[in-house]
CSV table of C-alpha atoms and ligand atoms in Angstrom, one decimal:
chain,number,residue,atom,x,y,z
A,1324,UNK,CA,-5.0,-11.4,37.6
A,1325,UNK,CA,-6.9,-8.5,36.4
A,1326,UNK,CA,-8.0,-7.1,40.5
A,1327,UNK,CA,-7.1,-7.6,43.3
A,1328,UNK,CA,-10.3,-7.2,45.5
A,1329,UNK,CA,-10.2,-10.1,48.1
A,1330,UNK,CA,-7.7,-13.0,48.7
A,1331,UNK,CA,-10.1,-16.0,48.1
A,1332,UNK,CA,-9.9,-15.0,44.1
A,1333,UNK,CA,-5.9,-15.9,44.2
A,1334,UNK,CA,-4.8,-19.4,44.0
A,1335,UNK,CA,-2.3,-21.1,45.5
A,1336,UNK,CA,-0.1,-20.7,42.4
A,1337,UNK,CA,-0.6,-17.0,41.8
A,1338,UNK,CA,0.5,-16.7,45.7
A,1339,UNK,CA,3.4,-18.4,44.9
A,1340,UNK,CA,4.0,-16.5,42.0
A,1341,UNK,CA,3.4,-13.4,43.6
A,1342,UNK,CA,6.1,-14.3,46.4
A,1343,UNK,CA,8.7,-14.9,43.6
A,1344,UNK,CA,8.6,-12.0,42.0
A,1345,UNK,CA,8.3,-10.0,45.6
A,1346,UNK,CA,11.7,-12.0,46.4
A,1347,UNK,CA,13.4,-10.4,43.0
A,1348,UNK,CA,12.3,-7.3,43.2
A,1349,UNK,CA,14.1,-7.1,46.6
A,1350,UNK,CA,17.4,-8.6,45.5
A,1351,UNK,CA,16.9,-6.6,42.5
A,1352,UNK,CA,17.0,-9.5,40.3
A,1353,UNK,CA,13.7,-8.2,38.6
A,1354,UNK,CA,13.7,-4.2,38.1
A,1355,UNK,CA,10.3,-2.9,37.1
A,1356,UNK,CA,9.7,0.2,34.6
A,1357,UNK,CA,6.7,1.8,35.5
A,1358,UNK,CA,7.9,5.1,33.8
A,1359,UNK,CA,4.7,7.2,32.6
A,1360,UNK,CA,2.5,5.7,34.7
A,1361,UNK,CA,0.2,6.8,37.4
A,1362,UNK,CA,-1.4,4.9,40.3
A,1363,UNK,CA,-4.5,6.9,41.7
A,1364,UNK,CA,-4.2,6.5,45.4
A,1365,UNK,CA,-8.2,7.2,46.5
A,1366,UNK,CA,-7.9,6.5,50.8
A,1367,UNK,CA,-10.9,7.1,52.5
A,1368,UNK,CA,-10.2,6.2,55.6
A,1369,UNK,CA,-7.2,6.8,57.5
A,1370,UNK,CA,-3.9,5.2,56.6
A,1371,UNK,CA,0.1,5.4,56.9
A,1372,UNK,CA,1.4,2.3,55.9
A,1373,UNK,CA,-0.3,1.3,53.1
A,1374,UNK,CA,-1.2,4.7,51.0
A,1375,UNK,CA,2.7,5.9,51.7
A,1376,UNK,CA,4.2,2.0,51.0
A,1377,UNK,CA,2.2,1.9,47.7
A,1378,UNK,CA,2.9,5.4,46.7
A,1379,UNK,CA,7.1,4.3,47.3
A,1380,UNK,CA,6.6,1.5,45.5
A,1381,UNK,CA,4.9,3.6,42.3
A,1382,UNK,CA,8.2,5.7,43.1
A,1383,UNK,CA,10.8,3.6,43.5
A,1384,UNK,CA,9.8,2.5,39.9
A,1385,UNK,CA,10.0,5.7,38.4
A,1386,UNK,CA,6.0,5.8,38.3
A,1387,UNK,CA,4.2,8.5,40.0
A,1388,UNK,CA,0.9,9.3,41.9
A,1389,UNK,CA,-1.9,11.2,42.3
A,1390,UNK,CA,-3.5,11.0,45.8
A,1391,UNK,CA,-6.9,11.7,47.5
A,1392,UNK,CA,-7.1,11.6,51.1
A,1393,UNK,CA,-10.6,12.1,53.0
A,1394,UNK,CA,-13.6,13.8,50.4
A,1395,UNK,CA,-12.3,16.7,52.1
A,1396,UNK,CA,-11.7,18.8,48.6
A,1397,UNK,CA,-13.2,16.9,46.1
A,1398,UNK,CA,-16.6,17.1,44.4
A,1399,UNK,CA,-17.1,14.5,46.4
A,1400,UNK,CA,-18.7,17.1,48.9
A,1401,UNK,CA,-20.4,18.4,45.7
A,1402,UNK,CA,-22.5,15.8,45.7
A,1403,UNK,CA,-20.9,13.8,43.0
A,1404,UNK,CA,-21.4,9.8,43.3
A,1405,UNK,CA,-18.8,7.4,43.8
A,1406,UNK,CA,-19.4,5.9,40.6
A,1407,UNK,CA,-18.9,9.1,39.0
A,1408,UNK,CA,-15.1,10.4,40.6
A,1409,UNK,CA,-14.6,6.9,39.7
A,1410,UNK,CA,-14.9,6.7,36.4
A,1411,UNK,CA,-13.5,10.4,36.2
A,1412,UNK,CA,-9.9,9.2,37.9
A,1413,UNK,CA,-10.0,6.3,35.5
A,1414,UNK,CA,-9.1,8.8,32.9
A,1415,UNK,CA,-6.2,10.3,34.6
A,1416,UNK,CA,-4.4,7.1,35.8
A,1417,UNK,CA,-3.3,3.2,35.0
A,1418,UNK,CA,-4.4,1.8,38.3
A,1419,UNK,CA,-6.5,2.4,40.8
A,1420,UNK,CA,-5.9,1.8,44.5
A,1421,UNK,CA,-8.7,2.2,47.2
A,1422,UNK,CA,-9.7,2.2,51.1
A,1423,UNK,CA,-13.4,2.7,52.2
A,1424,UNK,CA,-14.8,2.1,55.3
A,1425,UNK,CA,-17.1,0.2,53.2
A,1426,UNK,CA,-17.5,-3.5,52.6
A,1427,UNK,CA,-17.2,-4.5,48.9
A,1428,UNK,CA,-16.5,-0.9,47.6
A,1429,UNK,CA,-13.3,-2.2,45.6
A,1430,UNK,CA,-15.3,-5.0,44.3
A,1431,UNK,CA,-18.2,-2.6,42.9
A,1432,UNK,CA,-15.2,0.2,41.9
A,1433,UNK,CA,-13.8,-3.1,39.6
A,1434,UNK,CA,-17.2,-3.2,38.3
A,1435,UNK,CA,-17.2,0.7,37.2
A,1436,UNK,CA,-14.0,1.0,35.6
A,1437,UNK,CA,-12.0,-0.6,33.6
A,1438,UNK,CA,-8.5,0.0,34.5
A,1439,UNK,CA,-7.1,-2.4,37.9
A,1440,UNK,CA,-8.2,-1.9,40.9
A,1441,UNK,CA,-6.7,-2.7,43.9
A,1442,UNK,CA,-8.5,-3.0,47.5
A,1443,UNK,CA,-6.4,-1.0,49.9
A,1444,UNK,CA,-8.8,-2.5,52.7
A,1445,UNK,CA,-12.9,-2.2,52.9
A,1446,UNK,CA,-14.1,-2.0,55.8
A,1447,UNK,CA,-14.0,-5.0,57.5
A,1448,UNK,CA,-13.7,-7.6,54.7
A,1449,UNK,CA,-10.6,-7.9,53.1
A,1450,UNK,CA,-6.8,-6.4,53.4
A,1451,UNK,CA,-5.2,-8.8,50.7
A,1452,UNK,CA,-1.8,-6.3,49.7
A,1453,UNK,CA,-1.7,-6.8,53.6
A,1454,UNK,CA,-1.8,-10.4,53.6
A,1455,UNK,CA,0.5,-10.8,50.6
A,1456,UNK,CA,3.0,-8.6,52.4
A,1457,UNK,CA,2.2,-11.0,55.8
A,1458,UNK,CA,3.0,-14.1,53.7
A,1459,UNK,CA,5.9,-12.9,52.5
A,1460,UNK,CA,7.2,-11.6,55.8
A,1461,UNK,CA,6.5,-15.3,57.0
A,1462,UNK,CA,8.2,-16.8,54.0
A,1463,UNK,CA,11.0,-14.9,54.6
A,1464,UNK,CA,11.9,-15.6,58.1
A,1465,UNK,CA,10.3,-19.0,58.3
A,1466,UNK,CA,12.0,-20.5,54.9
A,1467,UNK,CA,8.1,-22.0,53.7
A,1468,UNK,CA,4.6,-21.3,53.9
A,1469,UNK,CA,3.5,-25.4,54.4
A,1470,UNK,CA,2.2,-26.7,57.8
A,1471,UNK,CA,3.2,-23.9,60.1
A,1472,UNK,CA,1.6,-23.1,63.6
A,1473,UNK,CA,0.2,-19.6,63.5
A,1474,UNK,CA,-1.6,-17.8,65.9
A,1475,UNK,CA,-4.0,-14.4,65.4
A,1476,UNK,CA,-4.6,-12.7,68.3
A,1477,UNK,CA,-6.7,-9.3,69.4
A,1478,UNK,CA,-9.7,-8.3,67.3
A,1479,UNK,CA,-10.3,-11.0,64.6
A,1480,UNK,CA,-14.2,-10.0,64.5
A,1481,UNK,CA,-13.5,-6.4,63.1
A,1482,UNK,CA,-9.5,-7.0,61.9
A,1483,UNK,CA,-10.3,-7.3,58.0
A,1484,UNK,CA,-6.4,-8.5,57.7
A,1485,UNK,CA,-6.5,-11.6,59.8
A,1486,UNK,CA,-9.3,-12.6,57.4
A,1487,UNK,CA,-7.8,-12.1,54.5
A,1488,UNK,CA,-4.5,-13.5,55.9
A,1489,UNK,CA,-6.4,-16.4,57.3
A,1490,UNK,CA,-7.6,-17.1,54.1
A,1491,UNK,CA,-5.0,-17.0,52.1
A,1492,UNK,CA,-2.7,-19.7,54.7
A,1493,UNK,CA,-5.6,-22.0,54.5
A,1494,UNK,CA,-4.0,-22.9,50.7
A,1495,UNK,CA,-0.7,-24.2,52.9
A,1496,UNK,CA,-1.6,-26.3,55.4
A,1497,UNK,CA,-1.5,-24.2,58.4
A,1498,UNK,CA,-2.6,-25.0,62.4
A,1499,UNK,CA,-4.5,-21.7,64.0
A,1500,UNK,CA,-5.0,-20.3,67.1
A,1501,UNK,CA,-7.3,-17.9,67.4
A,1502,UNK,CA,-6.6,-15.7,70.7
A,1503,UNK,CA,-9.5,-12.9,71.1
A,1504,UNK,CA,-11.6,-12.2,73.5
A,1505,UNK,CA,-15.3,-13.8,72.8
A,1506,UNK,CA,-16.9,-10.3,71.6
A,1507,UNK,CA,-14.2,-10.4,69.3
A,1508,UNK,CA,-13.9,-14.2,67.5
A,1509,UNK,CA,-13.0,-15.1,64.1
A,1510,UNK,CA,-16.9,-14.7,62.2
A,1511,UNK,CA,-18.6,-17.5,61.3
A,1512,UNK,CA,-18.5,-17.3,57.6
A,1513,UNK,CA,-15.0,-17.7,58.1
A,1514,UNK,CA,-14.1,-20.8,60.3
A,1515,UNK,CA,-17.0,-22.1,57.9
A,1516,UNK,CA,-14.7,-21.8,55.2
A,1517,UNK,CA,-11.4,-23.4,56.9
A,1518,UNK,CA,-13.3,-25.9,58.0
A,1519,UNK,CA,-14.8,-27.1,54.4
A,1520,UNK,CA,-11.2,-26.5,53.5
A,1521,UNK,CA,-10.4,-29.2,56.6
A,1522,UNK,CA,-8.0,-26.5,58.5
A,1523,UNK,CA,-7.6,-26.8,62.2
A,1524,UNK,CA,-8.2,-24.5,64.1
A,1525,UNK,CA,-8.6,-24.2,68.1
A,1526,UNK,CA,-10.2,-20.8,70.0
A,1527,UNK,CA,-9.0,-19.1,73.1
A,1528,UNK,CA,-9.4,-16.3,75.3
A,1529,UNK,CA,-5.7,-15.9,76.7
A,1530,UNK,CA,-2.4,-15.3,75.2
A,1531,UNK,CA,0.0,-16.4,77.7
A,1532,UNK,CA,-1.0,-19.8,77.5
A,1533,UNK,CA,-1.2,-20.3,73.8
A,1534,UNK,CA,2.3,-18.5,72.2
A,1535,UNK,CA,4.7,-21.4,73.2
A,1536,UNK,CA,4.2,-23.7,70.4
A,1537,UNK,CA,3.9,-21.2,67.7
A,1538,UNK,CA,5.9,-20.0,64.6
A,1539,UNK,CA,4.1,-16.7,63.7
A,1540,UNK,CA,2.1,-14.8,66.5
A,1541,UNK,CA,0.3,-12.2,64.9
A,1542,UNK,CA,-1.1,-9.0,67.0
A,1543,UNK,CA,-3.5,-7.1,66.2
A,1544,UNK,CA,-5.4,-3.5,66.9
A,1545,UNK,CA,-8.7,-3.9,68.6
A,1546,UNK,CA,-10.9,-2.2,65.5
A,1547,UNK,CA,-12.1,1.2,67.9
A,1548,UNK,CA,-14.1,2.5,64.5
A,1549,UNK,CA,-16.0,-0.5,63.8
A,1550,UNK,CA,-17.9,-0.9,67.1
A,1551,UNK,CA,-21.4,0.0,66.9
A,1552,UNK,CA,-21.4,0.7,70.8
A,1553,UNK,CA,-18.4,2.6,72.1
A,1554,UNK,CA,-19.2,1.4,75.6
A,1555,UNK,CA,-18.3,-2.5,74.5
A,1556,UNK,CA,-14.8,-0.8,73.2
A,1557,UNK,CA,-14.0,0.7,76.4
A,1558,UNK,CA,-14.6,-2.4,78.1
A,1559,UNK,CA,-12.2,-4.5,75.8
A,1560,UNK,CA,-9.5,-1.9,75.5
A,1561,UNK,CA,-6.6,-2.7,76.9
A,1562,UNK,CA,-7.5,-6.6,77.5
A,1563,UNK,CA,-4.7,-7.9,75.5
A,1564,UNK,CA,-1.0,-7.1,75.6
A,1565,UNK,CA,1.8,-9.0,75.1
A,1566,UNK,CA,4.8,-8.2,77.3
A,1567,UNK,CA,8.3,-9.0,77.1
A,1568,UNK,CA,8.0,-11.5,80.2
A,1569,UNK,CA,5.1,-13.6,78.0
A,1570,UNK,CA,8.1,-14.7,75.5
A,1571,UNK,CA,10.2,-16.7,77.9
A,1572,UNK,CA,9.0,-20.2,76.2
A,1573,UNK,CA,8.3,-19.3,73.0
A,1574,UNK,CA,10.0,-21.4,70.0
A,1575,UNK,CA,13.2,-20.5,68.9
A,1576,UNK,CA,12.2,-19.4,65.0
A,1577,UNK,CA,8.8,-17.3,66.9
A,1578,UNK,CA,8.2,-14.0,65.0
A,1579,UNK,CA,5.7,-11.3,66.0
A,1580,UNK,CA,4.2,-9.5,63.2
A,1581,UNK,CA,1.6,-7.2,63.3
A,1582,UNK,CA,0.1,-5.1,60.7
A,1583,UNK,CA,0.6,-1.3,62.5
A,1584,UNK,CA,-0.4,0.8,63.9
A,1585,UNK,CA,-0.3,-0.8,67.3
A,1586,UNK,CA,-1.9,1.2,70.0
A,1587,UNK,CA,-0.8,-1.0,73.3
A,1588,UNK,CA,-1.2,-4.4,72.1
A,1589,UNK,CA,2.4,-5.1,71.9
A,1590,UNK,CA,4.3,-4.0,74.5
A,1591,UNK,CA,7.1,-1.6,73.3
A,1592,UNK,CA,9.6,-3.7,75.7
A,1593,UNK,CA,9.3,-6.5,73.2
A,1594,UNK,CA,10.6,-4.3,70.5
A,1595,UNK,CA,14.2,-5.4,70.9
A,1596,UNK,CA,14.0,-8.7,71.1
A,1597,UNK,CA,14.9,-11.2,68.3
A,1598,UNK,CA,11.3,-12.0,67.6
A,1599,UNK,CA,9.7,-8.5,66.8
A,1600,UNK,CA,9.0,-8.5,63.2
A,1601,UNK,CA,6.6,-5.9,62.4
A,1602,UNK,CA,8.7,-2.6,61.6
A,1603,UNK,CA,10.6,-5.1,59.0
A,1604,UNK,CA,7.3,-6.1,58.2
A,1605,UNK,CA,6.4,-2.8,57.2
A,1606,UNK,CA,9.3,-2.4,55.4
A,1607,UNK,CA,8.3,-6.0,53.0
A,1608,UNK,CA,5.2,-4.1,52.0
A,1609,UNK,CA,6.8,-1.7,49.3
A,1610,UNK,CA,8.8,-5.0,48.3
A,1611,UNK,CA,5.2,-6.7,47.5
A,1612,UNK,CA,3.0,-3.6,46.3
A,1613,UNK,CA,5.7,-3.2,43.4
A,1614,UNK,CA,5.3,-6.9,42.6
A,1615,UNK,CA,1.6,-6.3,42.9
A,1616,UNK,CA,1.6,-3.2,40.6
A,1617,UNK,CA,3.8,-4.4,37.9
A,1618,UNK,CA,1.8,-7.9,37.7
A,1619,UNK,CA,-1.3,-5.7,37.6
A,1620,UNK,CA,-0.3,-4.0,34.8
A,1621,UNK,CA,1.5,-6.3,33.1
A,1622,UNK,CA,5.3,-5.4,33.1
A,1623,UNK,CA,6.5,-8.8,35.0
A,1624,UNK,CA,4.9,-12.0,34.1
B,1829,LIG,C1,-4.5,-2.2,59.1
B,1829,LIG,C2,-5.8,-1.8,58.4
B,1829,LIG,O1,-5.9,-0.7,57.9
B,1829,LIG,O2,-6.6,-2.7,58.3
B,1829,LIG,N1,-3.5,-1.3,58.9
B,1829,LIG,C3,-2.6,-1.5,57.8
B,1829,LIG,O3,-3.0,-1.4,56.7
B,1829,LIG,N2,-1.4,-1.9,58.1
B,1829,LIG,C4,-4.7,-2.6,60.5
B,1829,LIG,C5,-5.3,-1.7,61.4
B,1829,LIG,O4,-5.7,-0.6,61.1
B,1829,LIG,O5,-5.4,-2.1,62.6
């Protein structure tokens, strides 16, 4: 693993691999020196959990950051290109860890430099340290990965983690349901791919109806800054929330995850119940971004 740009470059084995050494770093069976190094943090677009989870993981291994947030005061606004800064912050640091609001930015940023780079999100493609952290949170409180009944709910057209999370269970076996409303469905290029991969998958429009035989229900954000027409967001806004009420059926082992931030999707009434999962979520990410770092730059195996 040189990158990590999208989730359909890992295999099933460097998954795996990847959840082993997330599990050891939290028990602290594995303790990773990243002393003298520096992890460029280049956001941008806006961001909480991911640019402040990555820069505690660089910190919690004695590593340290540099961080740019917005073009705001760089030469960016100069006029310099993004191939330029690039190459110029390659100089500084070890790794490189970005989020664009453009799709395949981190792919053509692996191209330019020639330190690791790791996609922090682009646009709406990928969000693998997401998904990594999303399949450890379900390893975690499921005990496997193999043959269980997910469902994605809220905006899988824009939401670039459900595809990167979708594609990354497709290597276990996994049952879908995808719960959006129709503006909003899984794109094409995906179910495509589950399908060649033979992964079932069923579409609806409601989420009451669909949560009772699942073991993961992930939520999601509808996307506001990737509709073209603000006027189709309005309309959607608001059309899916799940309440506390909606859980009465649900399987014993149910978790809720969800990426953050919410806005309403999740009503905060189902925060104390047994199934929320997402502030521990959260909390899993600096657990996998240090195993992501260190395998990146080769101080675990
Ligand atoms: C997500 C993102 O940026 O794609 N946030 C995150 O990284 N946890 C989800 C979102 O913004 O809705």
């Amino acid at each position: 693993m040189k990158n990590l740009i999208s989730m359909r470059d890992l295999s099933k084995e460097e998954i795996l691999h990847l959840m082993d050494v997330t599990g050891k770093i939290e028990a602290g069976k594995i303790v990773p020196n990243m002393q003298r190094k520096l992890a460029a943090l280049l956001f941008f677009e806006p961001s909480t959990r991911t640019m402040f989870s990555f820069d505690t993981a660089m910190k919690r291994m004695n590593g340290d950051t540099i961080i740019m947030s917005g073009t705001g005061q760089t030469s960016v606004k100069k006029g310099e290109s993004f191939a330029d800064t690039l190459q110029t912050i390659a100089q500084y640091s070890d790794i490189i860890i970005m989020r664009s609001p453009v799709e395949g930015s981190a792919r053509y940023a692996s191209e330019v430099v020639d330190i690791p780079v790791v996609n922090a999100g682009d646009g709406a493609n990928q969000h693998p340290t997401q998904a990594l952290l999303d399949l450890y949170s379900i390893v975690k409180t499921q005990g496997t990965l193999e043959n269980l009944s997910i469902g994605l709910a809220g905006d899988l057209r824009f939401g670039r983690t459900v595809h990167s999370l979708a594609q990354a269970m497709a290597l276990f076996n996994v049952k879908f349901k995808f719960i959006s409303p129709s503006f909003l469905k899984m794109p094409q290029y995906i179910k495509d791919d589950l399908k060649s991969q033979k992964i079932e998958f069923e579409e609806y429009e409601n989420i009451e109806d669909n949560i009772d035989d699942l073991d993961v229900l992930y939520v999601t954000r509808i996307q506001k800054e990737r509709f073209a027409d603000p006027e189709d967001y309005e309309k959607l806004k608001g059309s899916y929330i799940l309440e506390r009420p909606m859980l009465s059926n649900v399987k014993e082992n149910l978790k809720v995850m969800h990426p953050l931030p919410r806005v309403d999707e999740i009503h905060t009434d189902v925060d104390n119940t047994e199934f929320a999962y997402y502030f521990p979520q959260a909390k899993n990410g600096v657990y996998t971004r240090q195993a992501i770092i260190s395998i990146l730059l080769g101080e675990v195996r």
